[in-house]
mmCIF file of C-alpha atoms and ligand atoms in Angstrom:
data_model
loop_
_atom_site.group_PDB
_atom_site.id
_atom_site.type_symbol
_atom_site.label_atom_id
_atom_site.label_comp_id
_atom_site.label_asym_id
_atom_site.label_seq_id
_atom_site.Cartn_x
_atom_site.Cartn_y
_atom_site.Cartn_z
ATOM 1 C CA MET A 300 -18.415 -29.331 63.014
ATOM 2 C CA LEU A 301 -20.017 -30.702 59.894
ATOM 3 C CA ASP A 302 -23.309 -29.152 60.970
ATOM 4 C CA LYS A 303 -21.666 -25.779 61.433
ATOM 5 C CA ILE A 304 -20.185 -25.975 57.968
ATOM 6 C CA GLU A 305 -23.553 -26.872 56.523
ATOM 7 C CA SER A 306 -25.405 -24.053 58.266
ATOM 8 C CA LEU A 307 -22.778 -21.475 57.332
ATOM 9 C CA LYS A 308 -23.175 -22.580 53.764
ATOM 10 C CA SER A 309 -26.959 -22.126 53.731
ATOM 11 C CA GLU A 310 -26.678 -18.819 55.574
ATOM 12 C CA ALA A 311 -24.220 -17.495 53.008
ATOM 13 C CA SER A 312 -26.362 -18.826 50.228
ATOM 14 C CA SER A 313 -29.452 -16.939 51.389
ATOM 15 C CA GLU A 314 -27.459 -13.777 52.162
ATOM 16 C CA SER A 315 -25.906 -13.781 48.727
ATOM 17 C CA GLY A 316 -29.344 -12.842 47.444
ATOM 18 C CA ILE A 317 -29.122 -9.386 49.008
ATOM 19 C CA ILE A 318 -25.730 -8.488 47.545
ATOM 20 C CA LYS A 319 -26.662 -5.669 45.156
ATOM 21 C CA ASP A 320 -23.844 -3.171 45.317
ATOM 22 C CA GLY A 321 -20.276 -2.593 46.433
ATOM 23 C CA LYS A 322 -21.353 -1.963 50.009
ATOM 24 C CA SER A 323 -23.316 -5.214 50.520
ATOM 25 C CA LEU A 324 -20.531 -7.106 48.713
ATOM 26 C CA GLU A 325 -17.986 -5.730 51.126
ATOM 27 C CA ASP A 326 -20.226 -6.653 54.078
ATOM 28 C CA PHE A 327 -20.356 -10.192 52.760
ATOM 29 C CA ARG A 328 -16.598 -10.320 52.424
ATOM 30 C CA LEU A 329 -16.055 -9.002 55.941
ATOM 31 C CA LYS A 330 -18.507 -11.423 57.465
ATOM 32 C CA TYR A 331 -17.330 -14.581 55.737
ATOM 33 C CA LEU A 332 -14.002 -14.160 54.057
ATOM 34 C CA SER A 333 -11.937 -11.632 55.979
ATOM 35 C CA ARG A 334 -9.206 -12.586 58.414
ATOM 36 C CA ASN A 335 -11.625 -12.425 61.334
ATOM 37 C CA GLY A 336 -14.527 -13.766 59.321
ATOM 38 C CA LEU A 337 -16.561 -16.892 59.897
ATOM 39 C CA LEU A 338 -14.649 -19.062 57.464
ATOM 40 C CA ASN A 339 -11.374 -18.438 59.206
ATOM 41 C CA SER A 340 -12.871 -19.114 62.590
ATOM 42 C CA LEU A 341 -13.987 -22.516 61.314
ATOM 43 C CA PHE A 342 -10.441 -23.177 60.162
ATOM 44 C CA GLU A 343 -9.322 -22.289 63.705
ATOM 45 C CA GLU A 344 -11.770 -24.824 65.094
ATOM 46 C CA PHE A 345 -10.570 -27.355 62.566
ATOM 47 C CA LYS A 346 -7.251 -27.529 64.426
ATOM 48 C CA GLU A 347 -9.101 -29.118 67.352
ATOM 49 C CA VAL A 348 -10.874 -31.769 65.292
ATOM 50 C CA SER A 349 -9.858 -35.333 66.099
ATOM 51 C CA ARG A 350 -7.422 -36.985 63.785
ATOM 52 C CA GLU A 351 -9.986 -39.536 62.495
ATOM 53 C CA SER A 352 -12.493 -36.831 61.520
ATOM 54 C CA LYS A 353 -9.935 -34.481 59.939
ATOM 55 C CA GLY A 354 -10.307 -36.073 56.492
ATOM 56 C CA VAL A 355 -14.069 -35.651 56.148
ATOM 57 C CA VAL A 356 -14.286 -32.304 57.907
ATOM 58 C CA GLY A 357 -11.314 -30.884 55.994
ATOM 59 C CA LYS A 358 -12.901 -31.832 52.720
ATOM 60 C CA ASN A 359 -16.197 -30.170 53.614
ATOM 61 C CA LEU A 360 -14.445 -27.113 54.917
ATOM 62 C CA ASN A 361 -12.504 -26.707 51.694
ATOM 63 C CA GLU A 362 -15.665 -27.065 49.684
ATOM 64 C CA LEU A 363 -17.231 -24.317 51.772
ATOM 65 C CA LYS A 364 -14.243 -22.091 51.124
ATOM 66 C CA VAL A 365 -14.505 -22.594 47.367
ATOM 67 C CA TYR A 366 -18.246 -21.993 47.529
ATOM 68 C CA LEU A 367 -17.930 -18.692 49.422
ATOM 69 C CA HIS A 368 -15.232 -17.391 47.089
ATOM 70 C CA LYS A 369 -17.342 -18.321 44.140
ATOM 71 C CA ILE A 370 -20.297 -16.313 45.437
ATOM 72 C CA TYR A 371 -18.034 -13.369 46.108
ATOM 73 C CA ASP A 372 -16.345 -13.435 42.665
ATOM 74 C CA GLU A 373 -19.574 -13.832 40.752
ATOM 75 C CA LYS A 374 -21.311 -11.016 42.589
ATOM 76 C CA LYS A 375 -18.315 -8.782 42.151
ATOM 77 C CA GLN A 376 -18.367 -9.360 38.404
ATOM 78 C CA THR A 377 -22.074 -8.667 38.112
ATOM 79 C CA ILE A 378 -21.817 -5.455 40.084
ATOM 80 C CA GLU A 379 -18.865 -4.239 38.005
ATOM 81 C CA THR A 380 -20.607 -4.986 34.761
ATOM 82 C CA LEU A 381 -23.786 -3.266 35.835
ATOM 83 C CA SER A 382 -22.065 -0.166 37.042
ATOM 84 C CA GLY A 383 -19.681 0.110 34.083
ATOM 85 C CA LYS A 384 -16.407 -1.620 34.710
ATOM 86 C CA ASN A 385 -13.966 0.017 37.053
ATOM 87 C CA SER A 386 -16.130 3.047 37.259
ATOM 88 C CA GLU A 387 -13.823 4.539 39.883
ATOM 89 C CA THR A 388 -10.799 4.549 37.542
ATOM 90 C CA GLU A 389 -12.456 5.471 34.284
ATOM 91 C CA ASP A 390 -12.612 9.134 33.378
ATOM 92 C CA ILE A 391 -15.503 9.547 31.006
ATOM 93 C CA SER A 392 -14.454 13.070 30.130
ATOM 94 C CA MET A 393 -11.290 11.778 28.435
ATOM 95 C CA PRO A 394 -11.200 12.083 24.640
ATOM 96 C CA GLY A 395 -11.879 8.872 22.734
ATOM 97 C CA LEU A 396 -9.228 6.641 21.222
ATOM 98 C CA LYS A 397 -7.857 7.959 17.976
ATOM 99 C CA TYR A 398 -7.841 5.688 14.975
ATOM 100 C CA ASN A 399 -5.492 6.438 12.143
ATOM 101 C CA LYS A 400 -7.451 6.170 8.972
ATOM 102 C CA GLY A 401 -5.536 4.823 5.998
ATOM 103 C CA THR A 402 -5.454 6.656 2.698
ATOM 104 C CA LYS A 403 -4.561 5.699 -0.808
ATOM 105 C CA HIS A 404 -0.848 5.830 -1.525
ATOM 106 C CA LEU A 405 0.173 8.811 -3.618
ATOM 107 C CA ILE A 406 1.337 6.475 -6.387
ATOM 108 C CA ASN A 407 -2.081 4.867 -6.611
ATOM 109 C CA SER A 408 -4.122 8.022 -6.430
ATOM 110 C CA ALA A 409 -1.911 9.661 -9.074
ATOM 111 C CA LEU A 410 -2.262 6.610 -11.311
ATOM 112 C CA ASP A 411 -6.030 6.768 -10.937
ATOM 113 C CA GLU A 412 -5.950 10.407 -11.920
ATOM 114 C CA ILE A 413 -3.697 9.803 -14.935
ATOM 115 C CA LEU A 414 -5.746 6.838 -16.153
ATOM 116 C CA ASP A 415 -8.781 9.056 -15.901
ATOM 117 C CA ILE A 416 -7.134 11.900 -17.830
ATOM 118 C CA PHE A 417 -6.364 9.551 -20.711
ATOM 119 C CA GLY A 418 -9.645 7.694 -20.318
ATOM 120 C CA ARG A 419 -11.473 10.923 -21.098
ATOM 121 C CA ILE A 420 -9.888 11.067 -24.535
ATOM 122 C CA GLY A 421 -10.528 7.441 -25.359
ATOM 123 C CA PHE A 422 -7.472 5.562 -24.069
ATOM 124 C CA ARG A 423 -8.132 2.187 -22.514
ATOM 125 C CA ILE A 424 -6.049 0.593 -19.775
ATOM 126 C CA TYR A 425 -3.845 -2.293 -20.826
ATOM 127 C CA GLU A 426 -1.929 -4.220 -18.178
ATOM 128 C CA SER A 427 1.188 -6.083 -19.136
ATOM 129 C CA ASP A 428 3.405 -8.474 -17.117
ATOM 130 C CA GLU A 429 6.365 -7.388 -15.019
ATOM 131 C CA ILE A 430 8.274 -10.544 -15.886
ATOM 132 C CA GLU A 431 8.987 -10.431 -19.578
ATOM 133 C CA ASP A 432 11.161 -12.112 -22.127
ATOM 134 C CA GLU A 433 14.012 -10.450 -23.955
ATOM 135 C CA TYR A 434 12.019 -10.420 -27.137
ATOM 136 C CA HIS A 435 9.282 -8.143 -25.808
ATOM 137 C CA ASN A 436 11.591 -5.927 -23.783
ATOM 138 C CA PHE A 437 14.166 -5.450 -26.548
ATOM 139 C CA ASP A 438 14.078 -7.339 -29.854
ATOM 140 C CA ALA A 439 10.524 -6.497 -30.861
ATOM 141 C CA LEU A 440 11.215 -2.903 -29.875
ATOM 142 C CA ASN A 441 13.818 -2.760 -32.604
ATOM 143 C CA THR A 442 16.653 -3.387 -30.181
ATOM 144 C CA PRO A 443 18.540 -6.530 -31.240
ATOM 145 C CA ASP A 444 21.228 -7.794 -28.900
ATOM 146 C CA TYR A 445 24.104 -6.114 -30.678
ATOM 147 C CA HIS A 446 22.324 -2.787 -30.403
ATOM 148 C CA PRO A 447 24.235 -0.371 -28.163
ATOM 149 C CA SER A 448 21.038 1.094 -26.713
ATOM 150 C CA ARG A 449 20.521 -2.107 -24.716
ATOM 151 C CA ASP A 450 23.129 -0.616 -22.428
ATOM 152 C CA MET A 451 20.902 2.419 -21.816
ATOM 153 C CA GLN A 452 19.009 0.374 -19.271
ATOM 154 C CA ASP A 453 20.659 -1.890 -16.728
ATOM 155 C CA THR A 454 18.355 -4.827 -16.850
ATOM 156 C CA PHE A 455 17.723 -7.468 -14.192
ATOM 157 C CA TYR A 456 17.866 -10.845 -15.868
ATOM 158 C CA ILE A 457 16.153 -13.842 -14.338
ATOM 159 C CA ASP A 458 17.906 -17.184 -14.243
ATOM 160 C CA SER A 459 16.310 -18.832 -17.265
ATOM 161 C CA LYS A 460 18.286 -22.095 -17.319
ATOM 162 C CA GLY A 461 16.275 -24.828 -18.931
ATOM 163 C CA LYS A 462 13.690 -22.317 -20.184
ATOM 164 C CA ASP A 463 12.882 -21.708 -23.801
ATOM 165 C CA LYS A 464 13.631 -17.979 -23.570
ATOM 166 C CA LYS A 465 15.661 -15.494 -21.610
ATOM 167 C CA TYR A 466 13.483 -13.841 -18.982
ATOM 168 C CA LEU A 467 13.937 -10.513 -17.239
ATOM 169 C CA LEU A 468 12.143 -7.892 -15.174
ATOM 170 C CA ARG A 469 10.809 -5.406 -17.682
ATOM 171 C CA SER A 470 12.960 -2.308 -17.761
ATOM 172 C CA HIS A 471 10.189 -0.171 -19.247
ATOM 173 C CA THR A 472 6.474 -0.351 -19.976
ATOM 174 C CA SER A 473 7.190 -0.204 -23.714
ATOM 175 C CA THR A 474 6.857 -4.004 -23.560
ATOM 176 C CA GLY A 475 3.128 -3.295 -23.320
ATOM 177 C CA GLN A 476 3.224 -1.667 -26.772
ATOM 178 C CA ILE A 477 4.302 -4.959 -28.313
ATOM 179 C CA ARG A 478 1.894 -7.063 -26.275
ATOM 180 C CA VAL A 479 -1.084 -4.924 -27.150
ATOM 181 C CA MET A 480 -0.232 -4.751 -30.855
ATOM 182 C CA GLU A 481 0.294 -8.524 -31.020
ATOM 183 C CA ASN A 482 -3.166 -9.106 -29.635
ATOM 184 C CA ASN A 483 -5.195 -6.384 -31.333
ATOM 185 C CA THR A 484 -5.690 -4.634 -34.618
ATOM 186 C CA PRO A 485 -5.647 -0.855 -35.114
ATOM 187 C CA PRO A 486 -7.042 1.528 -34.153
ATOM 188 C CA ILE A 487 -5.281 1.046 -30.830
ATOM 189 C CA ARG A 488 -5.471 3.601 -28.082
ATOM 190 C CA VAL A 489 -4.053 2.356 -24.771
ATOM 191 C CA ILE A 490 -2.312 3.412 -21.617
ATOM 192 C CA VAL A 491 -0.093 0.811 -19.925
ATOM 193 C CA PRO A 492 0.680 1.611 -16.289
ATOM 194 C CA GLY A 493 3.031 -0.430 -14.152
ATOM 195 C CA LYS A 494 6.255 -1.149 -12.351
ATOM 196 C CA CYS A 495 9.612 -1.316 -14.085
ATOM 197 C CA TYR A 496 12.969 -2.463 -12.799
ATOM 198 C CA ARG A 497 16.497 -1.274 -13.448
ATOM 199 C CA ASN A 498 19.728 -2.104 -11.735
ATOM 200 C CA GLU A 499 20.531 1.455 -10.729
ATOM 201 C CA ALA A 500 22.546 2.788 -7.843
ATOM 202 C CA ILE A 501 20.019 3.935 -5.267
ATOM 203 C CA SER A 502 19.950 7.686 -4.778
ATOM 204 C CA ALA A 503 17.579 10.600 -4.296
ATOM 205 C CA ARG A 504 16.692 10.334 -7.991
ATOM 206 C CA SER A 505 16.676 6.601 -8.681
ATOM 207 C CA LEU A 506 15.628 3.295 -7.192
ATOM 208 C CA ALA A 507 15.874 -0.268 -8.506
ATOM 209 C CA PHE A 508 12.199 -0.072 -9.394
ATOM 210 C CA PHE A 509 9.770 2.688 -10.312
ATOM 211 C CA HIS A 510 6.479 3.175 -12.117
ATOM 212 C CA GLN A 511 5.932 4.232 -15.690
ATOM 213 C CA PHE A 512 2.939 4.726 -17.847
ATOM 214 C CA GLU A 513 3.113 4.154 -21.537
ATOM 215 C CA VAL A 514 0.717 5.638 -24.023
ATOM 216 C CA LEU A 515 0.286 4.179 -27.495
ATOM 217 C CA TYR A 516 -1.914 5.290 -30.342
ATOM 218 C CA VAL A 517 -1.875 3.446 -33.670
ATOM 219 C CA ASP A 518 -4.175 4.185 -36.563
ATOM 220 C CA LYS A 519 -4.091 5.452 -40.118
ATOM 221 C CA ASN A 520 -2.607 8.937 -40.528
ATOM 222 C CA VAL A 521 -1.476 9.533 -36.964
ATOM 223 C CA THR A 522 0.773 12.576 -36.945
ATOM 224 C CA PHE A 523 3.469 14.092 -34.802
ATOM 225 C CA ARG A 524 1.140 17.017 -34.220
ATOM 226 C CA GLU A 525 -1.321 14.738 -32.465
ATOM 227 C CA LEU A 526 1.496 13.482 -30.283
ATOM 228 C CA LYS A 527 2.334 16.983 -29.229
ATOM 229 C CA GLY A 528 -1.318 17.853 -28.707
ATOM 230 C CA THR A 529 -1.835 14.851 -26.439
ATOM 231 C CA LEU A 530 1.254 15.677 -24.390
ATOM 232 C CA ASN A 531 0.057 19.240 -23.965
ATOM 233 C CA TYR A 532 -3.378 18.035 -22.968
ATOM 234 C CA PHE A 533 -1.842 15.781 -20.334
ATOM 235 C CA ALA A 534 0.405 18.530 -18.970
ATOM 236 C CA LYS A 535 -2.535 20.879 -18.656
ATOM 237 C CA GLU A 536 -4.827 18.358 -16.974
ATOM 238 C CA PHE A 537 -2.248 16.910 -14.655
ATOM 239 C CA PHE A 538 -0.328 19.971 -13.568
ATOM 240 C CA GLY A 539 -3.527 21.929 -13.430
ATOM 241 C CA GLU A 540 -2.464 24.972 -15.358
ATOM 242 C CA GLN A 541 -1.258 25.947 -18.749
ATOM 243 C CA LEU A 542 2.420 25.105 -18.488
ATOM 244 C CA LYS A 543 4.464 25.382 -21.627
ATOM 245 C CA THR A 544 5.827 22.139 -22.992
ATOM 246 C CA ARG A 545 8.595 21.332 -25.421
ATOM 247 C CA LEU A 546 9.978 18.390 -27.317
ATOM 248 C CA ARG A 547 13.724 17.967 -27.623
ATOM 249 C CA PRO A 548 15.198 15.704 -30.312
ATOM 250 C CA SER A 549 16.396 12.449 -28.815
ATOM 251 C CA PHE A 550 16.836 8.793 -29.643
ATOM 252 C CA PHE A 551 14.923 5.623 -28.840
ATOM 253 C CA PRO A 552 15.281 2.500 -30.986
ATOM 254 C CA PHE A 553 11.512 1.989 -31.180
ATOM 255 C CA THR A 554 10.478 5.501 -32.218
ATOM 256 C CA GLU A 555 11.453 7.607 -35.175
ATOM 257 C CA PRO A 556 11.654 10.525 -34.857
ATOM 258 C CA SER A 557 12.149 10.492 -31.087
ATOM 259 C CA ALA A 558 11.960 13.233 -28.544
ATOM 260 C CA GLU A 559 12.264 13.974 -24.922
ATOM 261 C CA PHE A 560 9.335 15.777 -23.379
ATOM 262 C CA ASP A 561 9.847 18.711 -21.032
ATOM 263 C CA VAL A 562 7.402 20.888 -19.139
ATOM 264 C CA GLU A 563 8.039 24.395 -18.050
ATOM 265 C CA CYS A 564 9.265 24.435 -14.465
ATOM 266 C CA PHE A 565 6.098 24.822 -12.387
ATOM 267 C CA LEU A 566 7.995 26.585 -9.620
ATOM 268 C CA CYS A 567 9.731 29.402 -11.422
ATOM 269 C CA LYS A 568 7.493 29.395 -14.533
ATOM 270 C CA GLY A 569 10.488 29.105 -16.767
ATOM 271 C CA GLN A 570 12.568 31.777 -15.067
ATOM 272 C CA GLY A 571 15.170 29.285 -13.830
ATOM 273 C CA CYS A 572 15.537 27.996 -10.282
ATOM 274 C CA ARG A 573 17.205 25.322 -8.191
ATOM 275 C CA VAL A 574 14.582 22.669 -9.001
ATOM 276 C CA CYS A 575 15.031 22.975 -12.771
ATOM 277 C CA LYS A 576 18.751 23.541 -12.405
ATOM 278 C CA TYR A 577 18.287 27.026 -13.850
ATOM 279 C CA THR A 578 17.105 25.741 -17.233
ATOM 280 C CA GLY A 579 13.426 26.653 -16.783
ATOM 281 C CA TRP A 580 12.442 23.132 -17.930
ATOM 282 C CA LEU A 581 11.831 19.741 -16.342
ATOM 283 C CA GLU A 582 12.085 16.501 -18.264
ATOM 284 C CA ILE A 583 9.220 14.093 -17.749
ATOM 285 C CA GLY A 584 9.439 11.414 -20.413
ATOM 286 C CA GLY A 585 10.349 10.018 -23.791
ATOM 287 C CA ALA A 586 8.181 10.092 -26.884
ATOM 288 C CA GLY A 587 8.105 9.591 -30.608
ATOM 289 C CA MET A 588 6.427 8.127 -33.663
ATOM 290 C CA VAL A 589 6.380 4.320 -33.662
ATOM 291 C CA ASP A 590 9.361 3.144 -35.708
ATOM 292 C CA PRO A 591 8.296 1.426 -38.960
ATOM 293 C CA ASN A 592 10.633 -1.439 -38.045
ATOM 294 C CA VAL A 593 8.481 -2.148 -34.982
ATOM 295 C CA PHE A 594 5.361 -2.295 -37.163
ATOM 296 C CA GLU A 595 7.114 -4.724 -39.455
ATOM 297 C CA ILE A 596 8.127 -6.975 -36.579
ATOM 298 C CA ILE A 597 4.519 -7.018 -35.374
ATOM 299 C CA GLY A 598 3.164 -7.570 -38.858
ATOM 300 C CA TYR A 599 1.460 -4.199 -39.381
ATOM 301 C CA ASP A 600 2.016 -2.527 -42.727
ATOM 302 C CA PRO A 601 4.029 0.650 -42.031
ATOM 303 C CA GLU A 602 2.721 2.102 -45.289
ATOM 304 C CA VAL A 603 -0.806 1.903 -43.920
ATOM 305 C CA TYR A 604 -0.397 2.543 -40.224
ATOM 306 C CA SER A 605 1.348 5.133 -38.169
ATOM 307 C CA GLY A 606 1.335 5.814 -34.474
ATOM 308 C CA TYR A 607 2.854 7.619 -31.576
ATOM 309 C CA ALA A 608 4.086 6.395 -28.214
ATOM 310 C CA PHE A 609 5.353 7.989 -25.090
ATOM 311 C CA GLY A 610 6.405 6.841 -21.668
ATOM 312 C CA MET A 611 6.720 8.771 -18.448
ATOM 313 C CA GLY A 612 8.159 7.974 -15.068
ATOM 314 C CA LEU A 613 5.430 8.327 -12.488
ATOM 315 C CA GLU A 614 7.599 9.067 -9.454
ATOM 316 C CA ARG A 615 9.578 11.581 -11.473
ATOM 317 C CA THR A 616 6.421 13.307 -12.615
ATOM 318 C CA LEU A 617 5.081 13.456 -9.061
ATOM 319 C CA MET A 618 8.348 14.786 -7.719
ATOM 320 C CA ILE A 619 7.959 17.636 -10.167
ATOM 321 C CA LYS A 620 4.320 18.243 -9.402
ATOM 322 C CA TYR A 621 4.686 18.275 -5.626
ATOM 323 C CA GLY A 622 8.297 19.349 -5.228
ATOM 324 C CA ILE A 623 9.263 16.016 -3.603
ATOM 325 C CA PRO A 624 13.032 16.095 -3.208
ATOM 326 C CA ASP A 625 13.826 12.373 -2.824
ATOM 327 C CA ILE A 626 12.318 9.388 -4.632
ATOM 328 C CA ARG A 627 12.943 7.147 -1.628
ATOM 329 C CA LEU A 628 10.213 8.992 0.277
ATOM 330 C CA PHE A 629 7.602 7.166 -1.812
ATOM 331 C CA TYR A 630 8.577 3.796 -0.360
ATOM 332 C CA GLU A 631 9.550 4.474 3.228
ATOM 333 C CA ASN A 632 5.902 4.317 4.297
ATOM 334 C CA ASP A 633 6.341 7.204 6.665
ATOM 335 C CA VAL A 634 2.802 8.389 7.368
ATOM 336 C CA ARG A 635 4.019 11.940 7.888
ATOM 337 C CA PHE A 636 4.887 11.946 4.200
ATOM 338 C CA LEU A 637 1.977 9.882 2.924
ATOM 339 C CA LYS A 638 -0.658 11.873 4.810
ATOM 340 C CA GLN A 639 0.207 15.025 2.924
ATOM 341 C CA PHE A 640 -1.434 13.777 -0.246
HETATM 342 N N1 LIG B 258 10.631 3.370 -22.857
HETATM 343 C C1 LIG B 258 11.361 4.615 -22.832
HETATM 344 C C2 LIG B 258 12.151 4.675 -21.531
HETATM 345 O O1 LIG B 258 11.837 3.966 -20.605
HETATM 346 C C3 LIG B 258 10.452 5.807 -22.925
HETATM 347 C C4 LIG B 258 9.703 5.901 -24.224
HETATM 348 C C5 LIG B 258 8.455 5.318 -24.371
HETATM 349 C C6 LIG B 258 10.235 6.556 -25.312
HETATM 350 C C7 LIG B 258 7.756 5.433 -25.559
HETATM 351 C C8 LIG B 258 9.569 6.672 -26.498
HETATM 352 C C9 LIG B 258 8.329 6.102 -26.631
HETATM 353 O O2 LIG B 258 13.079 5.429 -21.408
#
């Protein structure tokens, strides 16, 4: 019996050399491993082996079984790899897998574009922190704590127990005006892009956070006319055509005089439609000449320096430009929306 096992093993070993394709592999399987194959017939014979020899013979027989299966598995693998795996099930005429390529988020590509528009006329980017103290968000912007305009913005305060100051999430990028003036001397020409936070009820028009960009120019003899010229330049570059603009008198504690900035409704060209609520105009931001009180707080002489500032909501501006009806669309990450830009 042991001899038979040994000779079957060497026979299989030499025959394994001729296994080259599916057909010869199958022949091998039929001869050695199938139900009526040689291995099974040895197992049949094994039943007759005397009790004393069963241990040794059984062990050898099992080793033979493992050996034959190993040959079969290895050959099968090689043949499959050579012929292209599962060539019977693979349809090479099928179209390839589709990969969804990512794109820049509309917010980021618009910011790039806006930074570039202002970069072309000499404005540098200034980044300011999202966590701020009350001083930079309010006091230095001429808004002391008794000032009613603090209520204009519902601010998120941060638990500042044990801290030297009261901290908050900046409610506007105007904080950047103070930061940049504290750290530089005029002439200053900067754009401050970034996220702002306000405790607003969430709706189609407002979220608890949004993006603004703040533009500040401080020098000698800066005039309101330059402010208007810059706003017009921006409107033309960004909306891509000569839309009319207008400034409406308004109030901000840190600018004097102050204005709200409207552009002609891009849809109806001022005729009046649903988007502009039949006014012909869309509001896109606040603006004004830097209040002399702010210069004094910073330590600039208001008799020497003047400046203008304006701030715009980015989402709001994009909603106007692209006719996006709901601000929440920006942050749902639905590719059907994002892919359109
Ligand atoms: N910070 C103001 C706001 O968020 C906008 C503004 C900026 C107004 C600069 C005037 C000058 O509403």
